[in-house]
PDB file of C-alpha atoms in Angstrom:
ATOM      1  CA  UNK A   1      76.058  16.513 146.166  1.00  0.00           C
ATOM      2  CA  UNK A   2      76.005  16.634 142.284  1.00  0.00           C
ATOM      3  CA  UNK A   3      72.674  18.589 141.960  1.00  0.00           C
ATOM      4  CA  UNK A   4      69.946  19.657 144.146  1.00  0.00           C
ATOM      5  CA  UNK A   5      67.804  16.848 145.645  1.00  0.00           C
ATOM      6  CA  UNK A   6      64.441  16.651 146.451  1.00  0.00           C
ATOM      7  CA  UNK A   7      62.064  14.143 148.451  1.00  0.00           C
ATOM      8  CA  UNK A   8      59.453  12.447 147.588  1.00  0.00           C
ATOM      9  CA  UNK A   9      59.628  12.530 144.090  1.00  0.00           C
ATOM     10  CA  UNK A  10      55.852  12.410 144.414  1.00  0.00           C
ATOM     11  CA  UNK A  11      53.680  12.580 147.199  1.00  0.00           C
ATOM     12  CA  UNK A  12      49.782  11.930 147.478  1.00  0.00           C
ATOM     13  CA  UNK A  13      48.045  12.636 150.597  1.00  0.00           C
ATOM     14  CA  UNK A  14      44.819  12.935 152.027  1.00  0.00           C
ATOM     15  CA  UNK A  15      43.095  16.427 152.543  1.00  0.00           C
ATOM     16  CA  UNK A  16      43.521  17.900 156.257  1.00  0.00           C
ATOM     17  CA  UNK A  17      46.593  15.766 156.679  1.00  0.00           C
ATOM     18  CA  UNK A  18      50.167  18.099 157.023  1.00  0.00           C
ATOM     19  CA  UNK A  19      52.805  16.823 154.586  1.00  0.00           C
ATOM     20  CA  UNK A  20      57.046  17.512 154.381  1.00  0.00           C
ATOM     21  CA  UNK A  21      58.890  18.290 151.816  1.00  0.00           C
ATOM     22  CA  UNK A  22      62.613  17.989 152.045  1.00  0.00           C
ATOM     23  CA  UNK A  23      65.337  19.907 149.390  1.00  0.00           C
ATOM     24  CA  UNK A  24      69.021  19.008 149.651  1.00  0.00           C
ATOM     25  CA  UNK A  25      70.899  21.722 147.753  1.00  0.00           C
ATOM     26  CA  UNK A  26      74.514  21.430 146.150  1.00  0.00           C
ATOM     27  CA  UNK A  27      77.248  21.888 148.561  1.00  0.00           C
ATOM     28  CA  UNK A  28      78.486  25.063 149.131  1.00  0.00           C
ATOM     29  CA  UNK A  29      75.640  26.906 147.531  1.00  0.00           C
ATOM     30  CA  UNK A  30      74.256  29.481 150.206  1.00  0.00           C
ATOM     31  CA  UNK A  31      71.099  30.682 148.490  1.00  0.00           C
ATOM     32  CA  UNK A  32      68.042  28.372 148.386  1.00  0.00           C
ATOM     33  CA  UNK A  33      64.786  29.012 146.947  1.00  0.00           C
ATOM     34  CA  UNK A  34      60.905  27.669 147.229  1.00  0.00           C
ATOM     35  CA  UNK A  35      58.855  27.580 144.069  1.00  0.00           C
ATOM     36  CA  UNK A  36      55.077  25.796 142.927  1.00  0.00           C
ATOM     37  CA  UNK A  37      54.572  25.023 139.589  1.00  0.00           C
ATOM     38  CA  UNK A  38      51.096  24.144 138.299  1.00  0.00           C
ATOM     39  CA  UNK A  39      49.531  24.403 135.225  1.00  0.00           C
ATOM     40  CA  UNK A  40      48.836  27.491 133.920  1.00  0.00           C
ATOM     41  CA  UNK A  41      50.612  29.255 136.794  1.00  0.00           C
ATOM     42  CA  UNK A  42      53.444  29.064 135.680  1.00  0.00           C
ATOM     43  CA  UNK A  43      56.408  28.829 138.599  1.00  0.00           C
ATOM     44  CA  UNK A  44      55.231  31.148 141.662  1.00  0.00           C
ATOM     45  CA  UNK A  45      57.953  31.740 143.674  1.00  0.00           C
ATOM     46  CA  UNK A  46      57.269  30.757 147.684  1.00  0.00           C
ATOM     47  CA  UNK A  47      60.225  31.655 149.863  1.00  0.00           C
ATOM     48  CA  UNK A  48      64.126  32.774 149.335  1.00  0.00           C
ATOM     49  CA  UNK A  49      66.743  31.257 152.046  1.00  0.00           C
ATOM     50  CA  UNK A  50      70.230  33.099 152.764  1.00  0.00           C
ATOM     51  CA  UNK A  51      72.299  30.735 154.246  1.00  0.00           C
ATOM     52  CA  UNK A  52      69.554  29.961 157.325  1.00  0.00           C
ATOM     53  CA  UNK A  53      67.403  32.817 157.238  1.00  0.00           C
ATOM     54  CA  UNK A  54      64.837  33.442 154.983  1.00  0.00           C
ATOM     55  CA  UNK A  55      64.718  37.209 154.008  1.00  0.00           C
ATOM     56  CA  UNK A  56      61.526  37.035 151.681  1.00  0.00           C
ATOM     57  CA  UNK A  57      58.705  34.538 152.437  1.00  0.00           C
ATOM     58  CA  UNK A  58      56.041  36.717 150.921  1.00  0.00           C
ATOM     59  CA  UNK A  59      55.087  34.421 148.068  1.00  0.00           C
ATOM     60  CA  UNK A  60      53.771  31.639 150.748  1.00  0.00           C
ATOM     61  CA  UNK A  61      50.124  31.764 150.600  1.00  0.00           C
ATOM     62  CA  UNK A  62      48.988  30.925 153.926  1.00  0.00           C
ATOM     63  CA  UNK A  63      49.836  30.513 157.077  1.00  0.00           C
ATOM     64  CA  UNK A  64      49.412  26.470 156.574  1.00  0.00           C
ATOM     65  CA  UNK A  65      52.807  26.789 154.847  1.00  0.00           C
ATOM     66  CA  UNK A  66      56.018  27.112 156.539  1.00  0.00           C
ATOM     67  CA  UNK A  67      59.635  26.400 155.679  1.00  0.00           C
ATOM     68  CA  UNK A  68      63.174  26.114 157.497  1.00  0.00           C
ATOM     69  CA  UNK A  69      66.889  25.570 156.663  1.00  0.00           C
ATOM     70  CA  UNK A  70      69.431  24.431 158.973  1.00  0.00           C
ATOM     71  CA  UNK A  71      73.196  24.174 159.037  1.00  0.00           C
ATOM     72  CA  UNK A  72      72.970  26.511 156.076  1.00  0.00           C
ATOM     73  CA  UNK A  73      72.077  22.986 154.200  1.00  0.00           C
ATOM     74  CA  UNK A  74      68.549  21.063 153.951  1.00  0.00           C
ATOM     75  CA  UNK A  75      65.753  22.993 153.755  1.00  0.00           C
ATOM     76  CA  UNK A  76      62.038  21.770 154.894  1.00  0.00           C
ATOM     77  CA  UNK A  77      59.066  22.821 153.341  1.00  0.00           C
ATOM     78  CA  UNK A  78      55.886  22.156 155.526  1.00  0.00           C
ATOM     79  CA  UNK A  79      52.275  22.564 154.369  1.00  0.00           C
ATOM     80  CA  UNK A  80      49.728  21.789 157.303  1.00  0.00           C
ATOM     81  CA  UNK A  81      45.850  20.639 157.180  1.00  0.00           C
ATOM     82  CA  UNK A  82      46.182  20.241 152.982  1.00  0.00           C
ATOM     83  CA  UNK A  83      43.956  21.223 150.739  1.00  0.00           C
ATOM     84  CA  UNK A  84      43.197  20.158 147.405  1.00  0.00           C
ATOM     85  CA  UNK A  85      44.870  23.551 145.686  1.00  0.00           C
ATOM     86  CA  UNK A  86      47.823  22.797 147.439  1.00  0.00           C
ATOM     87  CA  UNK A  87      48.247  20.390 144.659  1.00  0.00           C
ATOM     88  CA  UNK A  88      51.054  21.415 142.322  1.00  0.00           C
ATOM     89  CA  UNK A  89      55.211  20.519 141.806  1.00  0.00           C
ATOM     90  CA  UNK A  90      56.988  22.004 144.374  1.00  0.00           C
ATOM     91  CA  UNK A  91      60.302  23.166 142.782  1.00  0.00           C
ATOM     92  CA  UNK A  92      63.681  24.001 145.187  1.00  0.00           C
ATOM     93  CA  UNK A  93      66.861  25.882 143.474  1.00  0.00           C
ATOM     94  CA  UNK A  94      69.897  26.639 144.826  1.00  0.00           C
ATOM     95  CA  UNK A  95      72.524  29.232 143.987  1.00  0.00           C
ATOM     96  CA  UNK A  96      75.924  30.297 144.580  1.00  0.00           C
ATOM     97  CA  UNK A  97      74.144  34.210 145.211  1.00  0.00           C
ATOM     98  CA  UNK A  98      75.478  37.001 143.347  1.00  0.00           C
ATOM     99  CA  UNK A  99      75.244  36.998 139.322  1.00  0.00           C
ATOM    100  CA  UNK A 100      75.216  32.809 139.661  1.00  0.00           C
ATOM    101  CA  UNK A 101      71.910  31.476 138.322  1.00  0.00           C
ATOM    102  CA  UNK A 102      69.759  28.601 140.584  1.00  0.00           C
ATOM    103  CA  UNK A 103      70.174  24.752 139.720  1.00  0.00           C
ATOM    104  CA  UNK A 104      66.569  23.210 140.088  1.00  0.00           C
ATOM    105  CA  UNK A 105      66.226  19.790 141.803  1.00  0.00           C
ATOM    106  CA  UNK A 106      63.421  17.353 140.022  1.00  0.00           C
ATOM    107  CA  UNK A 107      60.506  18.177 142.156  1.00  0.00           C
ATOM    108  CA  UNK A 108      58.367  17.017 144.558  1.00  0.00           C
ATOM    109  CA  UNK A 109      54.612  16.514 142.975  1.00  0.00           C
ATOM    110  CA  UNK A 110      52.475  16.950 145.351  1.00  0.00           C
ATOM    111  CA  UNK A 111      48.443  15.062 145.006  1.00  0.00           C
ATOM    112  CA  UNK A 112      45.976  16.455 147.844  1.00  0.00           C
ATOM    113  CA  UNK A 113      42.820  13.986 147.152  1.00  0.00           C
TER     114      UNK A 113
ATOM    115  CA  UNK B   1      56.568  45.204 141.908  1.00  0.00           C
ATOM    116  CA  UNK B   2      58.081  43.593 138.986  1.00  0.00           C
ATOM    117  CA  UNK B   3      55.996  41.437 136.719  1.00  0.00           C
ATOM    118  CA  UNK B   4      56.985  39.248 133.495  1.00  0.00           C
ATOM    119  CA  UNK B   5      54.321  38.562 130.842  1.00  0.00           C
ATOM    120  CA  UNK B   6      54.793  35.922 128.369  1.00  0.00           C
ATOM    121  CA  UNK B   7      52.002  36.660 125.996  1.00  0.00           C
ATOM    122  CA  UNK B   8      51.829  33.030 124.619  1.00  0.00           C
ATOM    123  CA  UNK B   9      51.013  29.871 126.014  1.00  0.00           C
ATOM    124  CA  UNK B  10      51.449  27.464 122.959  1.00  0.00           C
ATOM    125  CA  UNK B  11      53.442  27.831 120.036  1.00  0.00           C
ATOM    126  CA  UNK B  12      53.844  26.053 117.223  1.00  0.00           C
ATOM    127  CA  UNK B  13      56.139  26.269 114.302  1.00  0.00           C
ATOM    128  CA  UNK B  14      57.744  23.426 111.652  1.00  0.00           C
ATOM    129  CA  UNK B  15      61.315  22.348 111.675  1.00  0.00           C
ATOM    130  CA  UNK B  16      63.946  24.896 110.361  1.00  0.00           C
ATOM    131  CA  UNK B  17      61.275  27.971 110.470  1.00  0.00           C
ATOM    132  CA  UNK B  18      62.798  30.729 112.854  1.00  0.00           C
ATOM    133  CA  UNK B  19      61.154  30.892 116.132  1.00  0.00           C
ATOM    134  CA  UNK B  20      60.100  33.815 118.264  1.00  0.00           C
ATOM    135  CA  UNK B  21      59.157  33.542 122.089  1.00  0.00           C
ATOM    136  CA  UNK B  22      57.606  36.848 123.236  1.00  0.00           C
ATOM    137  CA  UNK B  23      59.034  37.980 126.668  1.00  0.00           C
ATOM    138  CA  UNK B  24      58.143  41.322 128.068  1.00  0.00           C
ATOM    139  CA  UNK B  25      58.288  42.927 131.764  1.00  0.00           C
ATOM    140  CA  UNK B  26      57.694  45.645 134.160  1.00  0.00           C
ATOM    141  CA  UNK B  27      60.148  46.737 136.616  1.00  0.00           C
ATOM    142  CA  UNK B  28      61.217  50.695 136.766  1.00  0.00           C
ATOM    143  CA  UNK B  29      65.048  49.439 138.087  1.00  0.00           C
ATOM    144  CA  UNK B  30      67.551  47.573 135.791  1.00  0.00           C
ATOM    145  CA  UNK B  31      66.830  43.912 135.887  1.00  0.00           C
ATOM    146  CA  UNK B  32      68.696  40.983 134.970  1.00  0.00           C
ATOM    147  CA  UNK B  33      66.671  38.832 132.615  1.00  0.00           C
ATOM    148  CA  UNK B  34      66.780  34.936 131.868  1.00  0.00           C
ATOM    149  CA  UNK B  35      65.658  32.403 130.077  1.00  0.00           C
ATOM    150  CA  UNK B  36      64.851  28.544 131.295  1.00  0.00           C
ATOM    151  CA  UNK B  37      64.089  25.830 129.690  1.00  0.00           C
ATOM    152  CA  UNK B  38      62.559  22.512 130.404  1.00  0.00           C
ATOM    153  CA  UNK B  39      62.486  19.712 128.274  1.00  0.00           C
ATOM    154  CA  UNK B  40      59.904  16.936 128.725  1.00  0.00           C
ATOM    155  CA  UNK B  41      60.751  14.765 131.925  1.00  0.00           C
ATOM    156  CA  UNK B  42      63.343  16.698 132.627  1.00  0.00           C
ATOM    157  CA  UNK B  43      64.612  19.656 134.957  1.00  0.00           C
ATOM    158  CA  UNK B  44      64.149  23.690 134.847  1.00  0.00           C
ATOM    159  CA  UNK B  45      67.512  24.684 133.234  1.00  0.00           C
ATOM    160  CA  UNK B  46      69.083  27.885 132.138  1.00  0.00           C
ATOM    161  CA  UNK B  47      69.091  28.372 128.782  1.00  0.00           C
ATOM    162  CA  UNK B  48      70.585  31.960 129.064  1.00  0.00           C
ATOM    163  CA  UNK B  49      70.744  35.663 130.536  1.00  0.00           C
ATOM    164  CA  UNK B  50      71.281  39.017 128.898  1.00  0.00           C
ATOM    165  CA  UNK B  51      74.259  39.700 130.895  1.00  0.00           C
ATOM    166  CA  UNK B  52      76.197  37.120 129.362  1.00  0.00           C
ATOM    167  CA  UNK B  53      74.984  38.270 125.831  1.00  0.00           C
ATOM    168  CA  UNK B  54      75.379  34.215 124.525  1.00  0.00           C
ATOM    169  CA  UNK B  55      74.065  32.024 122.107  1.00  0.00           C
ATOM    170  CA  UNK B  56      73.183  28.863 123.609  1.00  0.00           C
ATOM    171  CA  UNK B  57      72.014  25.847 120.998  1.00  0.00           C
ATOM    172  CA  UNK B  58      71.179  28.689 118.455  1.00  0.00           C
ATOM    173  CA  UNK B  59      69.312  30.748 120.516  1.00  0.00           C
ATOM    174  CA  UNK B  60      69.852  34.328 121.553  1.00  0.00           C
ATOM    175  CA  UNK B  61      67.867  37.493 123.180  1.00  0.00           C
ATOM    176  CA  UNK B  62      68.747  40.880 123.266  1.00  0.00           C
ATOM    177  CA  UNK B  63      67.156  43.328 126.098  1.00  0.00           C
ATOM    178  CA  UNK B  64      64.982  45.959 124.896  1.00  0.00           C
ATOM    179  CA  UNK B  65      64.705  48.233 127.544  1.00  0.00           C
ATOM    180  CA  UNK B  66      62.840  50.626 125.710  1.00  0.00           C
ATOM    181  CA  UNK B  67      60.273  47.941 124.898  1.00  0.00           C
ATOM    182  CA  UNK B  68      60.825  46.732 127.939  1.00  0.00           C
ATOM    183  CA  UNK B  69      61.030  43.479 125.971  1.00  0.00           C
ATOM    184  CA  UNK B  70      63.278  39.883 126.019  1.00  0.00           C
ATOM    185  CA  UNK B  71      62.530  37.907 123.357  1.00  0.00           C
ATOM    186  CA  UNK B  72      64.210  34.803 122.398  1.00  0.00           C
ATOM    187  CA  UNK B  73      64.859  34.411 118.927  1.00  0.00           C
ATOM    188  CA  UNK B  74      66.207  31.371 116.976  1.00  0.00           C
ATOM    189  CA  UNK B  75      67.085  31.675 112.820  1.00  0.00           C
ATOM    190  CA  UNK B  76      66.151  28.050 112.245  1.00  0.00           C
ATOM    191  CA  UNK B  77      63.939  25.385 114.596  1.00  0.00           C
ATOM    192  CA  UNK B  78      64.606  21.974 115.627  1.00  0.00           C
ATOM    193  CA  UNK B  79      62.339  19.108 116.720  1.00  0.00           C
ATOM    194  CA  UNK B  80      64.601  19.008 119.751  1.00  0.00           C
ATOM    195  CA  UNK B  81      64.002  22.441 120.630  1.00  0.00           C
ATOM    196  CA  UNK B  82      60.379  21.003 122.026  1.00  0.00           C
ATOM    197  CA  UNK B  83      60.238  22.725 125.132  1.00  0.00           C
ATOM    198  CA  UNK B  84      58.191  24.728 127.573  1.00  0.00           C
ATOM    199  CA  UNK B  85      60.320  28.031 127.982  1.00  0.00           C
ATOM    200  CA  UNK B  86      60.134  30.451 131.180  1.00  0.00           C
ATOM    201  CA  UNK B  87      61.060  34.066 130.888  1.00  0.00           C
ATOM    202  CA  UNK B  88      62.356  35.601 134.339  1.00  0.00           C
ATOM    203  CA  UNK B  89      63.544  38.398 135.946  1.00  0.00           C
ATOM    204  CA  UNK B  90      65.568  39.454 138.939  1.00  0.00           C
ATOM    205  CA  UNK B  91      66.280  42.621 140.454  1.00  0.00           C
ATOM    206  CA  UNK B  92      69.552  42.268 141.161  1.00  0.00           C
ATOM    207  CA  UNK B  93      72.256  39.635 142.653  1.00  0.00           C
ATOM    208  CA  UNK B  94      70.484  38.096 145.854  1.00  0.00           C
ATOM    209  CA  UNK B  95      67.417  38.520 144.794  1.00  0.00           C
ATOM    210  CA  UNK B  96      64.885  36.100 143.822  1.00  0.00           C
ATOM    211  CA  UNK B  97      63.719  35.776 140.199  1.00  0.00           C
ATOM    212  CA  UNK B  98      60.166  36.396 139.075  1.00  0.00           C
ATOM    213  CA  UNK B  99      58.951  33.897 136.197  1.00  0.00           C
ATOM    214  CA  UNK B 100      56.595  34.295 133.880  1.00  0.00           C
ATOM    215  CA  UNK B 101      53.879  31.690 132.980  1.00  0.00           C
ATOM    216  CA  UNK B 102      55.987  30.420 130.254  1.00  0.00           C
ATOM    217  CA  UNK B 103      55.473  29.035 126.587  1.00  0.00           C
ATOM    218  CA  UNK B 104      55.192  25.636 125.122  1.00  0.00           C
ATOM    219  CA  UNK B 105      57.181  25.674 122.058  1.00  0.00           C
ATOM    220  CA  UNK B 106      56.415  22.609 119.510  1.00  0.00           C
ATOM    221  CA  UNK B 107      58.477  22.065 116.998  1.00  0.00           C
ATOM    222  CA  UNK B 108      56.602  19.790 114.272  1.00  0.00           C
ATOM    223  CA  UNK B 109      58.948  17.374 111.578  1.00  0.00           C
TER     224      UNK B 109
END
């Protein structure tokens, strides 16, 4: 596609309930990355994708979160049994690798209530 | 571990003063620094990177690596240059980049 996709665009869900988070990144681009933006925080980087496999997940925070990528394509972000710090904008990039820089999709904002 | 401080969280200056945003890091290795922007209801975009030595839209930053410092400098401000503004890092190619907790730059007529 043009840019890197993400869905929902916003998401509110109840707390203990597991939500998904899809990112669609540009053709072609073999590096995909997980980060959470909230206020004050800043952008906290979550997990890094190489084509399917994910060399560094050590910025997840808990075990409640998980991610995948298949076909070297669409990644899924999962976050089970939500809390209400889980809310935040949940940012994906994707990258060519090398000395390419990421192209962020729009977000998914996330509202555990 | 490699760590990016951004020492302010608002700034404020008026239209066609220069403008300053403080970037500094800690990483022993060479890193490759950037800058992002994003502008209100829009997406995180790069604004620039020290290898590429550019001026984008006025703006420039020069690696200090005896400061250890990455600051992004513009001569004169624009209302459109309302923005929050992410310093961040990377090791090296493949790797992921670290971001600071960025600044909100306001630009006032």
């Amino acid at each position: 596609g043009a840019g890197v996709s993400q869905s929902p665009s916003n998401k509110v869900t109840e707390k203990g309930k597991d939500v998904e988070l899809r990112c669609d990144p540009i053709s072609g681009h073999t590096a995909l990355y997980w980060y959470r933006q909230s206020l004050g925080q800043g952008l906290e980087f979550l997990i890094y994708f190489q084509g399917n496999s994910a060399p560094d997940k050590s910025g997840l925070p808990s075990d409640r979160f998980s991610a995948e990528r298949t076909g070297g394509s669409v990644s899924t972000l999962t976050i089970q049994r939500t809390q209400q710090e889980d809310s935040a904008v949940y940012l994906c990039a994707s990258s060519k690798g090398g000395n390419y820089g990421y192209t962020f999709g729009s977000g998914t904002r996330l509202t555990v209530v | 571990a490699q760590r990016v401080t951004q020492p302010e969280k608002l700034l404020s200056v008026f239209k066609g003063a220069p403008v300053e945003l403080k970037c500094n890091y800690s990483y022993s290795g060479s890193p490759e620094l950037f800058w992002y922007v994003q502008y209100s209801r829009q997406r995180l975009q790069l604004l620039l990177r020290h290898i590429s030595r550019e001026s984008i839209k006025g703006f420039t930053a020069d690696l200090n690596k005896g400061e250890t410092s990455f600051h992004l400098k513009k001569p004169f401000a624009q209302e459109e240059d309302s923005a929050m503004y992410y310093c961040a890092l990377r090791r090296g190619s493949n790797y992921k980049l670290t971001f600071g907790k960025g600044t909100l730059l306001t630009v006032n007529p």
